[in-house]
Coordinates of C-alpha atoms and ligand atoms in Angstrom, one line a residue:
X1 CA 192.8 118.2 61.0
X2 CA 194.3 121.5 62.2
X3 CA 197.7 121.7 63.9
X4 CA 195.9 122.6 67.1
X5 CA 193.6 119.5 67.0
X6 CA 196.6 117.3 66.2
X7 CA 198.5 118.7 69.1
X8 CA 195.4 118.2 71.3
X9 CA 195.2 114.5 70.3
X10 CA 198.9 114.0 70.9
X11 CA 198.5 115.6 74.3
X12 CA 195.5 113.4 75.2
X13 CA 197.3 110.3 74.1
X14 CA 200.4 111.3 76.2
X15 CA 198.1 112.1 79.1
X16 CA 196.4 108.7 78.8
X17 CA 199.7 106.9 78.6
X18 CA 201.0 108.8 81.7
X19 CA 197.9 107.9 83.7
X20 CA 198.1 104.2 82.7
X21 CA 201.9 104.2 83.5
X22 CA 201.3 105.9 86.8
X23 CA 198.5 103.5 87.8
X24 CA 200.7 100.5 87.0
X25 CA 203.7 102.0 88.7
X26 CA 201.6 102.9 91.8
X27 CA 200.3 99.3 91.9
X28 CA 203.8 97.9 91.7
X29 CA 205.2 100.3 94.3
X30 CA 202.3 99.9 96.8
X31 CA 202.0 96.2 96.2
X32 CA 198.3 96.8 95.6
X33 CA 196.4 94.7 93.0
X34 CA 196.1 96.0 89.5
X35 CA 192.6 97.1 88.4
X36 CA 190.3 94.1 88.1
X37 CA 187.5 94.0 85.5
X38 CA 184.9 95.8 87.6
X39 CA 187.4 98.5 88.6
X40 CA 188.0 99.1 84.9
X41 CA 184.4 99.2 84.0
X42 CA 183.8 101.6 86.9
X43 CA 186.6 104.0 85.9
X44 CA 185.3 103.9 82.4
X45 CA 181.9 105.3 83.6
X46 CA 180.0 102.0 83.1
X47 CA 180.0 100.4 86.6
X48 CA 179.4 96.7 87.2
X49 CA 175.9 95.9 88.5
X50 CA 176.7 92.2 88.8
X51 CA 180.0 90.4 89.0
X52 CA 180.2 86.6 89.3
X53 CA 183.1 84.2 89.4
X54 CA 184.1 80.9 90.9
X55 CA 187.8 81.6 90.3
X56 CA 188.7 85.1 91.5
X57 CA 187.7 88.6 92.7
X58 CA 186.5 90.9 90.0
X59 CA 187.2 94.1 92.1
X60 CA 190.8 94.6 93.3
X61 CA 189.4 95.2 96.8
X62 CA 186.8 92.4 96.9
X63 CA 187.2 90.2 100.0
X64 CA 183.9 88.4 100.3
X65 CA 182.6 85.0 99.3
X66 CA 182.7 83.9 95.7
X67 CA 180.4 80.9 95.8
X68 CA 178.7 78.4 98.1
X69 CA 179.0 74.6 97.9
X70 CA 176.8 72.0 99.5
X71 CA 178.1 68.6 100.2
X72 CA 176.1 65.4 99.6
X73 CA 177.1 63.5 102.8
X74 CA 175.2 65.8 105.2
X75 CA 173.8 68.7 103.2
X76 CA 175.9 71.2 105.0
X77 CA 177.0 74.3 103.0
X78 CA 180.2 76.3 103.0
X79 CA 181.0 79.7 101.4
X80 CA 184.3 79.7 99.4
X81 CA 186.0 83.1 99.5
X82 CA 189.2 84.6 98.2
X83 CA 192.7 84.0 99.6
X84 CA 193.3 87.7 99.9
X85 CA 191.5 90.9 98.9
X86 CA 191.2 91.0 95.1
X87 CA 192.7 87.5 94.9
X88 CA 191.9 83.9 93.8
X89 CA 189.4 81.4 95.2
X90 CA 190.3 79.4 98.2
X91 CA 189.9 76.0 96.5
X92 CA 191.8 74.2 99.3
X93 CA 188.8 75.0 101.6
X94 CA 186.5 73.4 99.1
X95 CA 188.8 70.3 98.8
X96 CA 188.9 69.6 102.5
X97 CA 185.2 70.3 103.0
X98 CA 184.2 68.0 100.1
X99 CA 186.7 65.2 100.7
X100 CA 185.3 61.7 100.3
X101 CA 181.9 63.0 99.3
X102 CA 180.7 65.3 96.5
X103 CA 179.7 69.0 96.4
X104 CA 177.5 71.1 94.1
X105 CA 177.6 74.8 93.7
X106 CA 174.4 76.3 95.2
X107 CA 175.1 80.0 95.0
X108 CA 177.5 82.2 92.9
X109 CA 177.7 85.4 94.8
X110 CA 177.5 88.9 93.3
X111 CA 180.6 90.8 94.1
X112 CA 179.0 94.2 93.7
X113 CA 177.0 95.7 96.6
X114 CA 173.7 95.0 94.8
X115 CA 173.4 91.4 96.0
X116 CA 172.6 90.0 92.6
X117 CA 173.5 86.5 93.8
X118 CA 172.8 83.6 91.4
X119 CA 171.0 80.7 92.9
X120 CA 169.9 77.4 91.2
X121 CA 167.3 78.2 88.6
X122 CA 163.7 76.9 89.1
X123 CA 161.5 75.3 86.5
X124 CA 160.5 77.4 83.5
X125 CA 158.1 77.1 80.6
X126 CA 160.8 75.3 78.6
X127 CA 162.5 73.1 81.1
X128 CA 162.3 71.4 84.5
X129 CA 164.0 72.7 87.6
X130 CA 167.8 72.7 87.4
X131 CA 170.5 71.2 89.5
X132 CA 173.7 72.8 90.7
X133 CA 177.0 72.2 88.8
X134 CA 179.4 69.7 90.4
X135 CA 181.8 71.8 92.4
X136 CA 185.1 70.1 91.4
X137 CA 184.4 69.1 87.8
X138 CA 186.5 71.8 86.2
X139 CA 189.8 72.2 87.9
X140 CA 192.0 74.9 86.2
X141 CA 194.8 77.1 87.2
X142 CA 194.6 80.9 87.5
X143 CA 197.4 83.1 88.9
X144 CA 199.3 79.8 89.2
X145 CA 196.8 78.4 91.7
X146 CA 194.3 75.6 91.4
X147 CA 190.7 77.0 91.2
X148 CA 187.5 75.5 89.9
X149 CA 185.4 76.7 87.0
X150 CA 181.7 75.9 86.8
X151 CA 181.1 73.0 84.4
X152 CA 177.5 72.9 83.1
X153 CA 175.9 69.7 81.7
X154 CA 172.3 69.8 80.6
X155 CA 169.7 70.7 83.2
X156 CA 171.9 73.0 85.2
X157 CA 171.4 76.7 85.5
X158 CA 171.3 79.7 87.9
X159 CA 169.2 82.8 88.0
X160 CA 168.6 86.0 89.9
X161 CA 165.0 87.2 89.5
X162 CA 164.5 90.9 88.9
X163 CA 168.1 91.8 89.7
X164 CA 169.0 95.2 91.2
X165 CA 170.5 97.8 88.8
X166 CA 170.4 95.7 85.6
X167 CA 169.0 97.3 82.4
X168 CA 165.3 97.3 81.8
X169 CA 163.1 98.5 79.0
X170 CA 165.7 99.7 76.5
X171 CA 168.4 100.9 79.0
X172 CA 172.0 100.5 77.9
X173 CA 174.3 97.7 79.2
X174 CA 177.4 95.6 78.6
X175 CA 178.6 92.2 79.8
X176 CA 181.3 89.7 79.4
X177 CA 182.0 86.1 80.4
X178 CA 185.1 83.9 80.3
X179 CA 183.9 80.5 78.9
X180 CA 185.5 77.6 77.0
X181 CA 185.7 76.8 73.3
X182 CA 186.2 73.1 74.1
X183 CA 183.0 72.4 76.0
X184 CA 179.8 73.3 74.2
X185 CA 176.9 71.9 72.3
X186 CA 174.1 73.0 70.0
X187 CA 171.2 72.8 72.4
X188 CA 169.5 75.9 73.7
X189 CA 171.0 78.0 75.3
X190 CA 174.3 78.5 77.2
X191 CA 173.7 82.1 78.2
X192 CA 174.9 84.7 80.7
X193 CA 173.0 88.0 80.9
X194 CA 169.7 89.8 81.1
X195 CA 166.5 87.7 81.0
X196 CA 162.8 87.8 81.9
X197 CA 161.3 88.1 85.3
X198 CA 159.1 85.1 84.8
X199 CA 161.0 82.0 83.7
X200 CA 159.3 82.2 80.4
X201 CA 159.7 83.6 76.9
X202 CA 157.8 86.9 77.1
X203 CA 158.7 88.1 73.6
X204 CA 161.3 89.6 71.2
X205 CA 163.8 91.9 72.9
X206 CA 163.0 90.8 76.4
X207 CA 166.4 89.2 76.7
X208 CA 169.9 90.6 76.2
X209 CA 172.4 87.8 77.0
X210 CA 175.7 86.4 75.7
X211 CA 175.2 83.0 74.1
X212 CA 178.1 80.7 73.4
X213 CA 177.8 77.4 71.5
X214 CA 176.9 75.9 68.2
X215 CA 173.2 76.5 67.9
X216 CA 173.0 78.3 64.5
X217 CA 169.6 80.0 64.9
X218 CA 169.8 82.0 61.7
X219 CA 171.7 80.0 59.1
X220 CA 174.2 80.5 57.6
X221 CA 176.8 80.5 60.3
X222 CA 180.4 80.1 59.1
X223 CA 182.6 77.2 60.0
X224 CA 181.9 74.8 62.9
X225 CA 181.7 77.3 65.8
X226 CA 181.2 77.6 68.7
X227 CA 180.2 81.2 68.2
X228 CA 179.3 84.1 70.4
X229 CA 175.8 85.4 69.7
X230 CA 173.4 87.8 71.2
X231 CA 170.4 86.0 72.7
X232 CA 167.8 88.7 72.3
X233 CA 164.9 86.2 72.8
X234 CA 163.4 84.1 70.1
X235 CA 166.7 84.3 68.3
X236 CA 170.5 84.0 68.7
X237 CA 171.9 86.9 66.6
X238 CA 175.2 87.2 64.9
X239 CA 174.1 90.5 63.3
X240 CA 171.2 92.8 62.8
X241 CA 169.9 90.4 60.2
X242 CA 170.4 87.4 62.4
X243 CA 172.8 85.5 60.1
X244 CA 176.6 85.7 60.2
X245 CA 177.7 88.5 57.9
X246 CA 181.3 87.7 58.5
X247 CA 182.8 84.6 56.7
X248 CA 185.9 85.0 58.9
X249 CA 183.8 84.3 62.0
X250 CA 184.2 80.5 62.1
X251 CA 183.9 80.5 65.9
X252 CA 186.4 80.3 68.7
X253 CA 187.8 77.0 69.9
X254 CA 190.3 78.5 72.4
X255 CA 190.3 76.6 75.7
X256 CA 189.4 79.8 77.4
X257 CA 187.3 82.4 75.5
X258 CA 186.4 85.9 76.4
X259 CA 182.9 86.7 75.1
X260 CA 181.4 90.2 75.2
X261 CA 178.1 91.8 74.3
X262 CA 177.0 95.4 74.6
X263 CA 173.7 96.9 73.7
X264 CA 172.5 100.5 73.9
X265 CA 168.9 99.3 74.2
X266 CA 167.7 101.4 71.3
X267 CA 169.5 100.9 68.0
X268 CA 173.0 99.4 68.5
X269 CA 174.6 96.2 69.7
X270 CA 178.1 94.6 69.3
X271 CA 179.6 91.2 70.0
X272 CA 183.3 90.4 70.5
X273 CA 185.4 87.5 71.4
X274 CA 189.0 86.7 72.1
X275 CA 191.4 84.1 73.4
X276 CA 191.3 84.6 77.2
X277 CA 194.9 83.4 77.4
X278 CA 196.5 85.9 75.0
X279 CA 195.9 88.7 72.6
X280 CA 193.0 91.1 72.1
X281 CA 189.4 91.0 71.2
X282 CA 187.8 90.6 67.7
X283 CA 184.6 92.4 66.9
X284 CA 182.2 90.0 65.4
X285 CA 179.4 92.5 64.8
X286 CA 178.9 96.1 65.6
X287 CA 175.8 97.9 64.2
X288 CA 172.1 98.3 64.4
X289 CA 169.7 96.2 66.5
X290 CA 167.5 93.9 64.3
X291 CA 164.5 95.5 62.7
X292 CA 163.5 92.7 60.4
X293 CA 161.4 91.4 63.2
X294 CA 159.6 93.6 65.7
X295 CA 160.5 94.0 69.3
X296 CA 164.3 94.4 69.3
X297 CA 164.7 98.1 68.5
X298 CA 164.1 99.4 71.1
X299 CA 164.7 96.5 73.5
X300 CA 162.4 95.4 76.4
X301 CA 164.8 93.8 78.8
X302 CA 163.3 92.7 82.1
X303 CA 166.5 92.7 84.3
X304 CA 166.8 89.2 85.7
X305 CA 170.1 87.4 85.3
X306 CA 170.7 83.9 83.9
X307 CA 173.7 81.6 83.7
X308 CA 173.6 78.4 81.8
X309 CA 170.1 78.3 80.2
X310 CA 167.8 80.2 77.9
X311 CA 165.4 82.9 79.2
X312 CA 162.6 80.4 79.4
X313 CA 164.9 77.8 81.0
X314 CA 165.6 75.9 77.8
X315 CA 168.2 73.8 79.6
X316 CA 169.7 71.3 77.2
X317 CA 173.0 73.2 76.7
X318 CA 176.4 72.5 78.2
X319 CA 179.3 74.9 78.8
X320 CA 181.9 76.3 81.1
X321 CA 181.9 79.5 83.1
X322 CA 184.8 81.0 85.0
X323 CA 183.9 84.7 85.4
X324 CA 181.5 87.3 84.1
X325 CA 180.1 90.8 84.8
X326 CA 177.3 93.1 83.7
X327 CA 177.4 96.8 83.5
X328 CA 175.1 99.9 83.6
X329 CA 175.8 101.7 80.3
X330 CA 177.6 100.7 77.2
X331 CA 181.3 100.2 77.9
X332 CA 183.8 101.8 75.5
X333 CA 186.1 99.7 73.3
X334 CA 189.0 101.0 75.4
X335 CA 187.4 99.7 78.6
X336 CA 186.7 96.3 77.0
X337 CA 190.3 96.1 75.8
X338 CA 191.6 96.8 79.3
X339 CA 189.2 94.1 80.7
X340 CA 190.6 91.6 78.2
X341 CA 194.2 92.5 79.2
X342 CA 193.4 91.9 82.8
X343 CA 191.8 88.5 81.9
X344 CA 194.9 87.5 80.0
X345 CA 197.1 88.6 82.9
X346 CA 195.3 86.0 85.1
X347 CA 196.9 83.2 83.1
X348 CA 194.0 80.8 82.9
X349 CA 195.4 77.3 82.1
X350 CA 194.7 73.7 82.4
X351 CA 195.8 71.8 85.5
X352 CA 199.0 69.9 85.1
X353 CA 198.6 67.5 82.2
X354 CA 197.6 64.0 83.2
X355 CA 199.0 61.0 81.4
X356 CA 196.3 59.0 79.6
X357 CA 195.7 55.4 80.5
X358 CA 195.6 55.9 84.3
X359 CA 192.6 56.3 86.6
X360 CA 193.7 59.8 87.6
X361 CA 191.0 62.4 87.0
X362 CA 191.6 64.1 83.6
X363 CA 193.2 61.0 82.0
X364 CA 191.6 59.5 78.9
X365 CA 191.4 55.7 78.9
X366 CA 190.0 52.7 77.2
X367 CA 188.8 49.7 79.3
X368 CA 189.7 46.3 78.0
X369 CA 187.9 43.1 78.9
X370 CA 190.0 40.3 80.4
X371 CA 187.8 37.2 80.0
X372 CA 189.5 34.7 77.7
X373 CA 186.7 35.1 75.0
X374 CA 187.1 38.8 74.8
X375 CA 190.5 40.2 75.3
X376 CA 190.3 42.4 72.2
X377 CA 187.0 43.9 73.3
X378 CA 186.6 47.4 74.9
X379 CA 183.8 49.2 76.7
X380 CA 182.1 51.5 74.2
X381 CA 178.8 53.3 73.9
X382 CA 176.5 52.5 71.0
X383 CA 173.0 54.1 70.5
X384 CA 173.2 55.3 74.1
X385 CA 173.7 51.7 75.4
X386 CA 177.0 50.4 76.6
X387 CA 178.5 47.3 75.1
X388 CA 181.9 45.8 74.3
X389 CA 183.3 45.8 70.8
X390 CA 186.5 44.6 69.2
X391 CA 188.5 47.8 68.8
X392 CA 192.0 48.2 67.4
X393 CA 194.2 50.9 65.9
X394 CA 192.6 50.2 62.5
X395 CA 189.0 50.6 63.7
X396 CA 186.9 53.5 62.4
X397 CA 187.4 56.8 64.2
X398 CA 183.8 56.5 65.5
X399 CA 184.5 53.2 67.2
X400 CA 187.7 54.5 68.7
X401 CA 186.0 57.6 70.0
X402 CA 183.0 55.6 71.4
X403 CA 185.6 53.3 73.2
X404 CA 187.4 56.2 74.9
X405 CA 186.4 57.7 78.3
X406 CA 187.7 60.7 80.3
X407 CA 188.2 59.8 84.0
X408 CA 186.5 62.4 86.2
X409 CA 186.3 62.7 90.0
X410 CA 183.5 60.5 91.2
X411 CA 180.3 62.6 91.0
X412 CA 178.9 61.1 94.3
X413 CA 182.3 60.6 96.0
X414 CA 185.5 62.2 94.9
X415 CA 187.6 59.3 96.1
X416 CA 185.9 57.2 93.3
X417 CA 185.6 57.9 89.6
X418 CA 183.1 58.8 86.9
X419 CA 183.6 58.2 83.2
X420 CA 182.7 61.0 80.7
X421 CA 182.2 60.1 77.1
X422 CA 185.2 61.2 74.9
X423 CA 183.0 62.2 72.0
X424 CA 179.8 63.3 73.8
X425 CA 181.1 65.8 76.4
X426 CA 178.7 66.0 79.3
X427 CA 177.5 62.4 78.8
X428 CA 178.6 59.8 81.4
X429 CA 178.5 56.1 82.0
X430 CA 175.7 55.4 84.4
X431 CA 173.6 52.4 85.3
X432 CA 169.8 52.3 85.1
X433 CA 167.9 49.2 86.1
X434 CA 171.3 47.6 86.5
X435 CA 172.2 48.1 82.8
X436 CA 174.9 50.6 81.8
X437 CA 174.0 53.5 79.5
X438 CA 175.6 56.7 78.2
X439 CA 173.5 59.6 79.3
X440 CA 173.8 63.4 79.8
X441 CA 174.6 64.3 83.4
X442 CA 171.4 66.0 84.8
X443 CA 173.2 66.7 88.1
X444 CA 170.5 64.9 90.2
X445 CA 171.7 63.0 93.2
X446 CA 170.5 59.8 91.6
X447 CA 172.5 60.4 88.4
X448 CA 175.6 61.3 90.4
X449 CA 175.3 58.1 92.4
X450 CA 174.5 55.9 89.3
X451 CA 177.5 57.4 87.5
X452 CA 180.1 56.8 90.3
X453 CA 182.3 53.7 90.4
X454 CA 184.9 52.8 93.0
X455 CA 188.0 51.0 91.7
X456 CA 189.5 48.1 93.5
X457 CA 191.9 45.3 92.6
X458 CA 190.6 43.1 89.8
X459 CA 188.6 40.2 91.2
X460 CA 190.3 37.7 88.9
X461 CA 193.7 38.9 90.1
X462 CA 194.2 41.0 86.9
X463 CA 193.4 44.6 86.3
X464 CA 190.7 46.6 88.1
X465 CA 187.1 46.0 89.2
X466 CA 184.7 48.9 89.5
X467 CA 182.1 48.7 92.3
X468 CA 178.9 50.7 91.8
X469 CA 178.8 53.6 94.4
X470 CA 175.1 53.0 95.3
X471 CA 175.1 49.2 94.9
X472 CA 178.5 48.4 96.3
X473 CA 178.1 44.7 95.9
X474 CA 177.6 45.1 92.2
X475 CA 180.5 45.6 89.7
X476 CA 180.8 46.7 86.1
X477 CA 180.4 43.4 84.1
X478 CA 180.1 42.4 80.5
X479 CA 177.6 39.6 79.8
X480 CA 176.8 38.6 76.2
X481 CA 178.8 41.7 75.3
X482 CA 176.4 44.1 77.1
X483 CA 177.4 46.0 80.2
X484 CA 175.6 45.7 83.6
X485 CA 176.4 46.2 87.2
X486 CA 176.3 42.6 88.5
X487 CA 176.5 40.8 91.8
X488 CA 178.1 37.3 91.9
X489 CA 175.2 34.8 92.0
X490 CA 172.5 37.4 92.2
X491 CA 169.0 37.0 90.8
X492 CA 169.4 38.2 87.2
X493 CA 170.9 36.2 84.3
X494 CA 173.7 38.7 84.1
X495 CA 174.6 37.9 87.8
X496 CA 175.6 34.4 86.7
X497 CA 178.5 32.9 88.7
X498 CA 180.3 31.5 85.6
X499 CA 183.3 33.6 84.7
X500 CA 182.1 36.3 87.1
X501 CA 185.6 37.3 88.4
X502 CA 187.0 37.6 84.9
X503 CA 184.0 39.5 83.5
X504 CA 184.3 42.2 86.2
X505 CA 188.1 42.6 85.8
X506 CA 189.2 45.3 83.3
X507 CA 192.5 46.5 82.1
X508 CA 192.8 50.3 82.2
X509 CA 194.6 51.1 78.9
X510 CA 195.8 54.0 76.8
X511 CA 192.8 55.5 75.0
X512 CA 191.9 54.6 71.4
X513 CA 191.1 58.3 70.9
X514 CA 193.5 60.3 73.0
Ligands
LIG601 O1 166.4 83.2 72.0 C1 166.7 81.9 72.1 C2 165.8 81.2 73.1 O2 164.5 81.2 72.8 C3 165.8 81.9 74.5 O3 166.9 81.8 75.3 C4 164.6 81.2 75.1 O4 164.0 81.9 76.1 C5 163.7 80.9 73.9 O5 163.4 79.5 73.8

């Protein structure tokens, strides 16, 4: 390096530092918001063509709606906007609109001018039509305020067909999403990014989306995941050979994860992830597009946008989404680092911790029977059925996990409760033909009603009884150690009057698996 080049580099660095310092100083002096992710992508020469979030504006000047909710009681919809330009979601508006009923998210609006709004995804070749995510299932804090992330169980997804401005046929693009390393599974495919125009698998290279989860498509993958991978269609790629080439990449279990993908559409792609609460990004792969199978180099993207499912609507996956954007052009590393800094500055965090053993949403509990026969028995799932078992501190971990439930806001009425399995996230306690089961939430109105129970004082004078939301004269009852919703003296054998009051009274206890 000549003296002149060294001087030139030093001058460029000084200039860059001065520009950055001036921008921050100007923002502080003027009180204007610092650059949000899409401002940063724009000034880096790779503008956002889509920007989606349920938590905040992704442009410093954005002042429009973030998402739309529809409530169950009367099917009326409301747009949820930001509290101020460039600010956070107005969750209080959602809370009052959805009080004593339940809401699902029907639209996640595009914050760019391209109107690439995500609506509930229709049926595809690999899965039936989707449902919207429950609007209040994922309360978190951002900027010190309560906001809601989007919590996907199976059979939930959003799509924008043939979006405006997204990459097609080998054009370059980048994208990121903030997701969670605590809510995932190994079903196909929790994706955000570029997919086909038909809801179908149209061949290798017709997708370019971020995948996050534990579906190891090309073994070996290292550690237990969940991993960021590039869903390029017919494969989730950790490298140009498919497999993980990096033994250090054991996945990312941070509560909030930044996941990034960029692809020049011809012969290069890169994946990165980071802790969305602190620090920088780690590059997981940066190199050639796969050539060991045809179709990926060059790419053949079709330009639709998906959130929550695979390109063909494979919709068994679960996951969390807080924000994400897609760009025209491949963002530079510097741009991506600046986006990560901005994400960290948001301060994503959990809502205030909730003590276990209570019926407050977020608390983990176990439910103990009170009938004289059975006071050491707890409600647990077993082979997808729900029964009571004797559980104690010395029980096997599996039994203690099966006997622990996370209290959630009632899916059909947020004044009641739902119970999510501790060890099968996304699966809930619901009744079906009056018997209780553990099943994945499919988001349907029937599931939401079947999985909602309204607590009242225990009928025996002890503990709590849980009335079924859609059969309010029926209560969670154990009968021959199997769980039903029963009505006192009703037509079924499990409705028997003998010991009814005790059988429907439960002690809400500290969880066997906290
Ligand atoms: O590439 C993985 C998945 O394969 C895609 O998301 C889906 O379209 C296909 O089933």
